């Protein structure tokens, strides 16, 4: 498991056996509507993929959240999984001072989750493109937004009736240049009979 550090009010995070011999993170504060967060140690992201497995009871409006590109003032983004009546939902928010701020997009799923099942939340970041998936479902969040470009990563819970668990948290980084026309050309040297090589504008300014 990667190392995590809870906020001061971050709940009770423990490493526990999930009853199969597999060790996972568990957030054990229940029966309150407070936000409980834990940040990944020594990990930030600009572009790349974040994945985590999670397990909720899915009773009432239990919530699991994955925060990313969070700055030192608690501003960034959050992907948010919850349940309302018989529907489960996936939402993407901006975050301001650690609180959910602007709802950017949401997707609803009918009867997707059974209590105690493991599911996977995945966030893909590429410049202004933010994509969020649950179990690679056909319906997913696909939004352009670039208020926050780089920052830390955290997992969180809210409004739990039972302890929530997280496993297989991973981060894969990529380097993205959204304006490839500005990338310099490498130097080349033709052979003696190597033709006529020129640097030209292809008609697009590139």
Short mmCIF file of N, CA, C and O in Angstrom, two decimals, residues 78-167:
data_model
loop_
_atom_site.label_atom_id
_atom_site.label_comp_id
_atom_site.label_asym_id
_atom_site.label_seq_id
_atom_site.Cartn_x
_atom_site.Cartn_y
_atom_site.Cartn_z
N UNK A 78 -12.30 16.99 -7.43
CA UNK A 78 -12.68 15.75 -6.74
C UNK A 78 -13.62 14.95 -7.62
O UNK A 78 -14.59 15.49 -8.17
N UNK A 79 -13.32 13.66 -7.77
CA UNK A 79 -14.27 12.70 -8.33
C UNK A 79 -14.99 12.05 -7.15
O UNK A 79 -14.35 11.64 -6.17
N UNK A 80 -16.30 11.93 -7.27
CA UNK A 80 -17.14 11.68 -6.10
C UNK A 80 -18.16 10.60 -6.46
O UNK A 80 -18.91 10.73 -7.42
N UNK A 81 -18.12 9.49 -5.71
CA UNK A 81 -19.05 8.38 -5.92
C UNK A 81 -20.02 8.33 -4.75
O UNK A 81 -19.60 8.41 -3.59
N UNK A 82 -21.30 8.22 -5.05
CA UNK A 82 -22.29 8.16 -3.98
C UNK A 82 -23.54 7.43 -4.42
O UNK A 82 -23.62 6.88 -5.52
N UNK A 83 -24.53 7.41 -3.53
CA UNK A 83 -25.79 6.73 -3.82
C UNK A 83 -26.94 7.62 -3.38
O UNK A 83 -26.90 8.24 -2.31
N UNK A 84 -27.98 7.68 -4.22
CA UNK A 84 -29.19 8.41 -3.88
C UNK A 84 -30.38 7.54 -4.28
O UNK A 84 -30.53 7.18 -5.45
N UNK A 85 -31.20 7.18 -3.30
CA UNK A 85 -32.28 6.22 -3.51
C UNK A 85 -31.69 4.94 -4.09
O UNK A 85 -30.77 4.38 -3.53
N UNK A 86 -32.17 4.49 -5.25
CA UNK A 86 -31.66 3.25 -5.84
C UNK A 86 -30.61 3.50 -6.90
O UNK A 86 -30.21 2.56 -7.60
N UNK A 87 -30.20 4.74 -7.07
CA UNK A 87 -29.22 5.07 -8.10
C UNK A 87 -27.86 5.38 -7.48
O UNK A 87 -27.78 6.00 -6.43
N UNK A 88 -26.81 4.94 -8.16
CA UNK A 88 -25.46 5.35 -7.80
C UNK A 88 -25.02 6.41 -8.79
O UNK A 88 -25.44 6.40 -9.94
N UNK A 89 -24.19 7.32 -8.34
CA UNK A 89 -23.78 8.41 -9.22
C UNK A 89 -22.29 8.65 -9.13
O UNK A 89 -21.62 8.32 -8.15
N UNK A 90 -21.78 9.24 -10.20
CA UNK A 90 -20.39 9.66 -10.30
C UNK A 90 -20.41 11.13 -10.64
O UNK A 90 -21.07 11.53 -11.60
N UNK A 91 -19.69 11.94 -9.87
CA UNK A 91 -19.68 13.38 -10.09
C UNK A 91 -18.26 13.92 -10.11
O UNK A 91 -17.37 13.37 -9.45
N UNK A 92 -18.07 14.99 -10.86
CA UNK A 92 -16.80 15.70 -10.90
C UNK A 92 -17.04 17.12 -10.41
O UNK A 92 -17.90 17.83 -10.96
N UNK A 93 -16.30 17.53 -9.40
CA UNK A 93 -16.43 18.86 -8.81
C UNK A 93 -15.10 19.60 -8.85
O UNK A 93 -14.03 18.98 -8.81
N UNK A 94 -15.18 20.92 -8.87
CA UNK A 94 -14.04 21.70 -8.42
C UNK A 94 -14.11 21.74 -6.89
O UNK A 94 -15.18 21.57 -6.28
N UNK A 95 -12.96 21.95 -6.27
CA UNK A 95 -12.86 21.99 -4.81
C UNK A 95 -12.28 23.33 -4.40
O UNK A 95 -11.29 23.80 -4.98
N UNK A 96 -12.89 23.95 -3.41
CA UNK A 96 -12.41 25.22 -2.88
C UNK A 96 -12.27 25.10 -1.37
O UNK A 96 -13.25 24.78 -0.68
N UNK A 97 -11.06 25.32 -0.85
CA UNK A 97 -10.80 25.22 0.58
C UNK A 97 -11.30 23.88 1.13
O UNK A 97 -11.95 23.82 2.16
N UNK A 98 -11.02 22.81 0.41
CA UNK A 98 -11.35 21.43 0.76
C UNK A 98 -12.83 21.10 0.65
O UNK A 98 -13.22 19.95 0.92
N UNK A 99 -13.67 22.04 0.27
CA UNK A 99 -15.11 21.79 0.13
C UNK A 99 -15.49 21.68 -1.34
O UNK A 99 -14.93 22.39 -2.19
N UNK A 100 -16.45 20.81 -1.66
CA UNK A 100 -16.95 20.72 -3.02
C UNK A 100 -17.50 22.06 -3.43
O UNK A 100 -18.24 22.70 -2.69
N UNK A 101 -17.17 22.50 -4.65
CA UNK A 101 -17.56 23.84 -5.08
C UNK A 101 -18.51 23.78 -6.27
O UNK A 101 -19.73 23.87 -6.10
N UNK A 102 -18.00 23.62 -7.48
CA UNK A 102 -18.82 23.67 -8.69
C UNK A 102 -18.94 22.27 -9.28
O UNK A 102 -17.93 21.59 -9.52
N UNK A 103 -20.19 21.81 -9.49
CA UNK A 103 -20.42 20.53 -10.13
C UNK A 103 -20.17 20.68 -11.63
O UNK A 103 -20.85 21.43 -12.31
N UNK A 104 -19.17 19.97 -12.15
CA UNK A 104 -18.81 20.07 -13.55
C UNK A 104 -19.57 19.08 -14.42
O UNK A 104 -19.91 19.37 -15.56
N UNK A 105 -19.83 17.88 -13.90
CA UNK A 105 -20.55 16.86 -14.68
C UNK A 105 -20.94 15.73 -13.75
O UNK A 105 -20.29 15.48 -12.74
N UNK A 106 -22.03 15.01 -14.09
CA UNK A 106 -22.44 13.85 -13.31
C UNK A 106 -23.03 12.78 -14.21
O UNK A 106 -23.56 13.07 -15.29
N UNK A 107 -22.91 11.53 -13.76
CA UNK A 107 -23.45 10.37 -14.47
C UNK A 107 -24.16 9.51 -13.44
O UNK A 107 -23.63 9.30 -12.33
N UNK A 108 -25.35 9.01 -13.77
CA UNK A 108 -26.10 8.13 -12.87
C UNK A 108 -26.11 6.70 -13.41
O UNK A 108 -26.15 6.48 -14.61
N UNK A 109 -26.07 5.74 -12.47
CA UNK A 109 -26.11 4.32 -12.82
C UNK A 109 -27.21 3.66 -12.00
O UNK A 109 -27.32 3.89 -10.79
N UNK A 110 -28.02 2.83 -12.63
CA UNK A 110 -29.09 2.11 -11.93
C UNK A 110 -28.56 0.78 -11.41
O UNK A 110 -28.07 -0.04 -12.18
N UNK A 111 -28.65 0.61 -10.08
CA UNK A 111 -28.34 -0.68 -9.45
C UNK A 111 -26.95 -1.19 -9.83
O UNK A 111 -26.75 -2.39 -10.08
N UNK A 112 -25.98 -0.29 -9.89
CA UNK A 112 -24.63 -0.72 -10.25
C UNK A 112 -23.93 -1.40 -9.09
O UNK A 112 -23.18 -2.37 -9.29
N UNK A 113 -24.17 -0.94 -7.87
CA UNK A 113 -23.40 -1.42 -6.73
C UNK A 113 -24.23 -2.32 -5.82
O UNK A 113 -25.38 -2.01 -5.52
N UNK A 114 -23.62 -3.38 -5.37
CA UNK A 114 -24.16 -4.18 -4.28
C UNK A 114 -23.30 -3.93 -3.06
O UNK A 114 -22.09 -3.68 -3.17
N UNK A 115 -23.92 -3.99 -1.89
CA UNK A 115 -23.20 -3.68 -0.66
C UNK A 115 -21.99 -4.59 -0.49
O UNK A 115 -22.09 -5.81 -0.62
N UNK A 116 -20.84 -3.96 -0.23
CA UNK A 116 -19.64 -4.74 0.05
C UNK A 116 -18.85 -5.18 -1.16
O UNK A 116 -17.83 -5.85 -1.02
N UNK A 117 -19.28 -4.82 -2.37
CA UNK A 117 -18.52 -5.18 -3.57
C UNK A 117 -17.36 -4.21 -3.78
O UNK A 117 -17.47 -3.02 -3.48
N UNK A 118 -16.26 -4.72 -4.33
CA UNK A 118 -15.16 -3.86 -4.73
C UNK A 118 -15.43 -3.27 -6.11
O UNK A 118 -15.94 -3.97 -7.00
N UNK A 119 -15.11 -2.00 -6.28
CA UNK A 119 -15.21 -1.34 -7.58
C UNK A 119 -13.95 -0.50 -7.77
O UNK A 119 -13.20 -0.25 -6.82
N UNK A 120 -13.72 -0.07 -9.01
CA UNK A 120 -12.52 0.70 -9.34
C UNK A 120 -12.91 2.07 -9.87
O UNK A 120 -13.74 2.17 -10.78
N UNK A 121 -12.32 3.11 -9.30
CA UNK A 121 -12.47 4.48 -9.79
C UNK A 121 -11.17 4.87 -10.48
O UNK A 121 -10.08 4.70 -9.92
N UNK A 122 -11.29 5.40 -11.69
CA UNK A 122 -10.12 5.80 -12.46
C UNK A 122 -10.29 7.21 -12.97
O UNK A 122 -11.34 7.58 -13.49
N UNK A 123 -9.25 8.02 -12.83
CA UNK A 123 -9.20 9.39 -13.34
C UNK A 123 -8.06 9.49 -14.34
O UNK A 123 -6.92 9.12 -14.02
N UNK A 124 -8.37 9.99 -15.54
CA UNK A 124 -7.35 10.21 -16.56
C UNK A 124 -7.22 11.71 -16.81
O UNK A 124 -8.22 12.39 -17.10
N UNK A 125 -6.01 12.23 -16.70
CA UNK A 125 -5.74 13.66 -16.86
C UNK A 125 -4.78 13.86 -18.02
O UNK A 125 -3.72 13.24 -18.08
N UNK A 126 -5.19 14.74 -18.93
CA UNK A 126 -4.33 15.08 -20.07
C UNK A 126 -4.57 16.54 -20.42
O UNK A 126 -5.51 16.88 -21.15
N UNK A 127 -3.73 17.42 -19.88
CA UNK A 127 -3.95 18.84 -20.08
C UNK A 127 -5.28 19.27 -19.48
O UNK A 127 -5.56 19.06 -18.29
N UNK A 128 -6.15 19.85 -20.31
CA UNK A 128 -7.46 20.29 -19.84
C UNK A 128 -8.49 19.16 -19.82
O UNK A 128 -9.60 19.34 -19.31
N UNK A 129 -8.15 18.00 -20.36
CA UNK A 129 -9.09 16.88 -20.43
C UNK A 129 -9.09 16.09 -19.12
O UNK A 129 -8.04 15.67 -18.63
N UNK A 130 -10.30 15.92 -18.56
CA UNK A 130 -10.48 15.12 -17.35
C UNK A 130 -11.52 14.04 -17.65
O UNK A 130 -12.67 14.36 -17.99
N UNK A 131 -11.14 12.78 -17.54
CA UNK A 131 -12.06 11.66 -17.73
C UNK A 131 -12.10 10.84 -16.45
O UNK A 131 -11.06 10.56 -15.85
N UNK A 132 -13.31 10.44 -16.04
CA UNK A 132 -13.48 9.68 -14.80
C UNK A 132 -14.38 8.48 -15.09
O UNK A 132 -15.46 8.63 -15.68
N UNK A 133 -13.94 7.31 -14.65
CA UNK A 133 -14.65 6.06 -14.93
C UNK A 133 -14.88 5.28 -13.63
O UNK A 133 -14.07 5.34 -12.72
N UNK A 134 -15.98 4.53 -13.60
CA UNK A 134 -16.18 3.48 -12.61
C UNK A 134 -16.19 2.15 -13.36
O UNK A 134 -17.03 1.94 -14.25
N UNK A 135 -15.26 1.28 -13.03
CA UNK A 135 -15.21 -0.06 -13.63
C UNK A 135 -15.25 -0.02 -15.15
O UNK A 135 -15.80 -0.93 -15.79
N UNK A 136 -14.72 1.04 -15.75
CA UNK A 136 -14.71 1.19 -17.21
C UNK A 136 -16.10 1.06 -17.82
O UNK A 136 -16.29 0.51 -18.91
N UNK A 137 -17.12 1.59 -17.12
CA UNK A 137 -18.48 1.61 -17.65
C UNK A 137 -18.54 2.46 -18.92
O UNK A 137 -17.74 3.37 -19.13
N UNK A 138 -19.52 2.14 -19.78
CA UNK A 138 -19.69 2.89 -21.02
C UNK A 138 -19.98 4.36 -20.73
O UNK A 138 -19.48 5.26 -21.42
N UNK A 139 -20.80 4.62 -19.73
CA UNK A 139 -21.09 6.00 -19.33
C UNK A 139 -20.00 6.48 -18.37
O UNK A 139 -19.73 5.84 -17.36
N UNK A 140 -19.37 7.59 -18.71
CA UNK A 140 -18.31 8.12 -17.87
C UNK A 140 -18.26 9.62 -18.02
O UNK A 140 -18.90 10.21 -18.89
N UNK A 141 -17.50 10.27 -17.15
CA UNK A 141 -17.35 11.72 -17.20
C UNK A 141 -16.23 12.08 -18.16
O UNK A 141 -15.15 11.47 -18.13
N UNK A 142 -16.50 13.05 -19.01
CA UNK A 142 -15.52 13.53 -19.98
C UNK A 142 -15.67 15.04 -20.07
O UNK A 142 -16.61 15.54 -20.68
N UNK A 143 -14.75 15.77 -19.45
CA UNK A 143 -14.92 17.21 -19.31
C UNK A 143 -13.61 17.94 -19.56
O UNK A 143 -12.54 17.44 -19.19
N UNK A 144 -13.69 19.11 -20.17
CA UNK A 144 -12.54 19.98 -20.35
C UNK A 144 -12.58 21.05 -19.25
O UNK A 144 -13.58 21.76 -19.09
N UNK A 145 -11.48 21.17 -18.49
CA UNK A 145 -11.42 22.19 -17.44
C UNK A 145 -9.96 22.31 -17.02
O UNK A 145 -9.28 21.30 -16.86
N UNK A 146 -9.48 23.53 -16.83
CA UNK A 146 -8.06 23.71 -16.54
C UNK A 146 -7.84 24.81 -15.50
O UNK A 146 -6.90 25.59 -15.58
N UNK A 147 -8.71 24.85 -14.50
CA UNK A 147 -8.49 25.82 -13.43
C UNK A 147 -7.30 25.42 -12.56
O UNK A 147 -6.59 26.26 -12.02
N UNK A 148 -7.08 24.10 -12.43
CA UNK A 148 -5.99 23.59 -11.61
C UNK A 148 -5.18 22.61 -12.44
O UNK A 148 -5.73 21.69 -13.05
N UNK A 149 -3.88 22.80 -12.48
CA UNK A 149 -3.04 22.05 -13.41
C UNK A 149 -2.13 21.04 -12.73
O UNK A 149 -1.67 20.10 -13.38
N UNK A 150 -1.85 21.22 -11.44
CA UNK A 150 -0.92 20.34 -10.76
C UNK A 150 -1.16 20.39 -9.27
O UNK A 150 -1.54 21.42 -8.71
N UNK A 151 -1.00 19.24 -8.60
CA UNK A 151 -1.17 19.25 -7.16
C UNK A 151 -1.19 17.85 -6.58
O UNK A 151 -0.88 16.86 -7.26
N UNK A 152 -1.55 17.78 -5.31
CA UNK A 152 -1.49 16.53 -4.57
C UNK A 152 -2.74 15.68 -4.80
O UNK A 152 -3.70 16.11 -5.45
N UNK A 153 -2.72 14.47 -4.24
CA UNK A 153 -3.77 13.47 -4.43
C UNK A 153 -4.24 13.00 -3.06
O UNK A 153 -3.41 12.80 -2.15
N UNK A 154 -5.54 12.82 -2.90
CA UNK A 154 -6.07 12.35 -1.61
C UNK A 154 -7.28 11.46 -1.85
O UNK A 154 -7.98 11.57 -2.85
N UNK A 155 -7.52 10.57 -0.89
CA UNK A 155 -8.76 9.80 -0.84
C UNK A 155 -9.59 10.32 0.32
O UNK A 155 -9.05 10.89 1.28
N UNK A 156 -10.91 10.16 0.23
CA UNK A 156 -11.76 10.69 1.28
C UNK A 156 -13.10 10.00 1.35
O UNK A 156 -13.52 9.32 0.42
N UNK A 157 -13.78 10.18 2.50
CA UNK A 157 -15.12 9.64 2.70
C UNK A 157 -16.00 10.69 3.36
O UNK A 157 -15.51 11.64 3.97
N UNK A 158 -17.31 10.46 3.26
CA UNK A 158 -18.27 11.34 3.92
C UNK A 158 -19.56 10.56 4.13
O UNK A 158 -19.95 9.76 3.28
N UNK A 159 -20.22 10.79 5.26
CA UNK A 159 -21.57 10.29 5.50
C UNK A 159 -21.64 8.75 5.53
O UNK A 159 -22.58 8.15 5.01
N UNK A 160 -20.65 8.12 6.13
CA UNK A 160 -20.61 6.66 6.14
C UNK A 160 -21.54 6.08 7.21
O UNK A 160 -21.65 6.61 8.32
N UNK A 161 -22.17 4.95 6.88
CA UNK A 161 -22.87 4.13 7.86
C UNK A 161 -22.00 2.97 8.33
O UNK A 161 -22.19 2.45 9.42
N UNK A 162 -21.09 2.55 7.47
CA UNK A 162 -20.15 1.50 7.79
C UNK A 162 -18.78 1.93 7.29
O UNK A 162 -18.66 2.82 6.45
N UNK A 163 -17.73 1.29 7.79
CA UNK A 163 -16.38 1.64 7.38
C UNK A 163 -16.20 1.43 5.88
O UNK A 163 -16.76 0.51 5.28
N UNK A 164 -15.43 2.33 5.26
CA UNK A 164 -15.11 2.23 3.84
C UNK A 164 -13.67 1.76 3.68
O UNK A 164 -12.81 2.04 4.52
N UNK A 165 -13.41 1.04 2.58
CA UNK A 165 -12.08 0.50 2.34
C UNK A 165 -11.55 0.91 0.97
O UNK A 165 -12.32 1.09 0.03
N UNK A 166 -10.21 1.02 0.89
CA UNK A 166 -9.51 1.40 -0.34
C UNK A 166 -8.34 0.44 -0.55
O UNK A 166 -7.67 0.05 0.41
N UNK A 167 -8.07 0.12 -1.81
CA UNK A 167 -6.97 -0.79 -2.11
C UNK A 167 -6.42 -0.46 -3.49
O UNK A 167 -7.08 0.20 -4.31
#
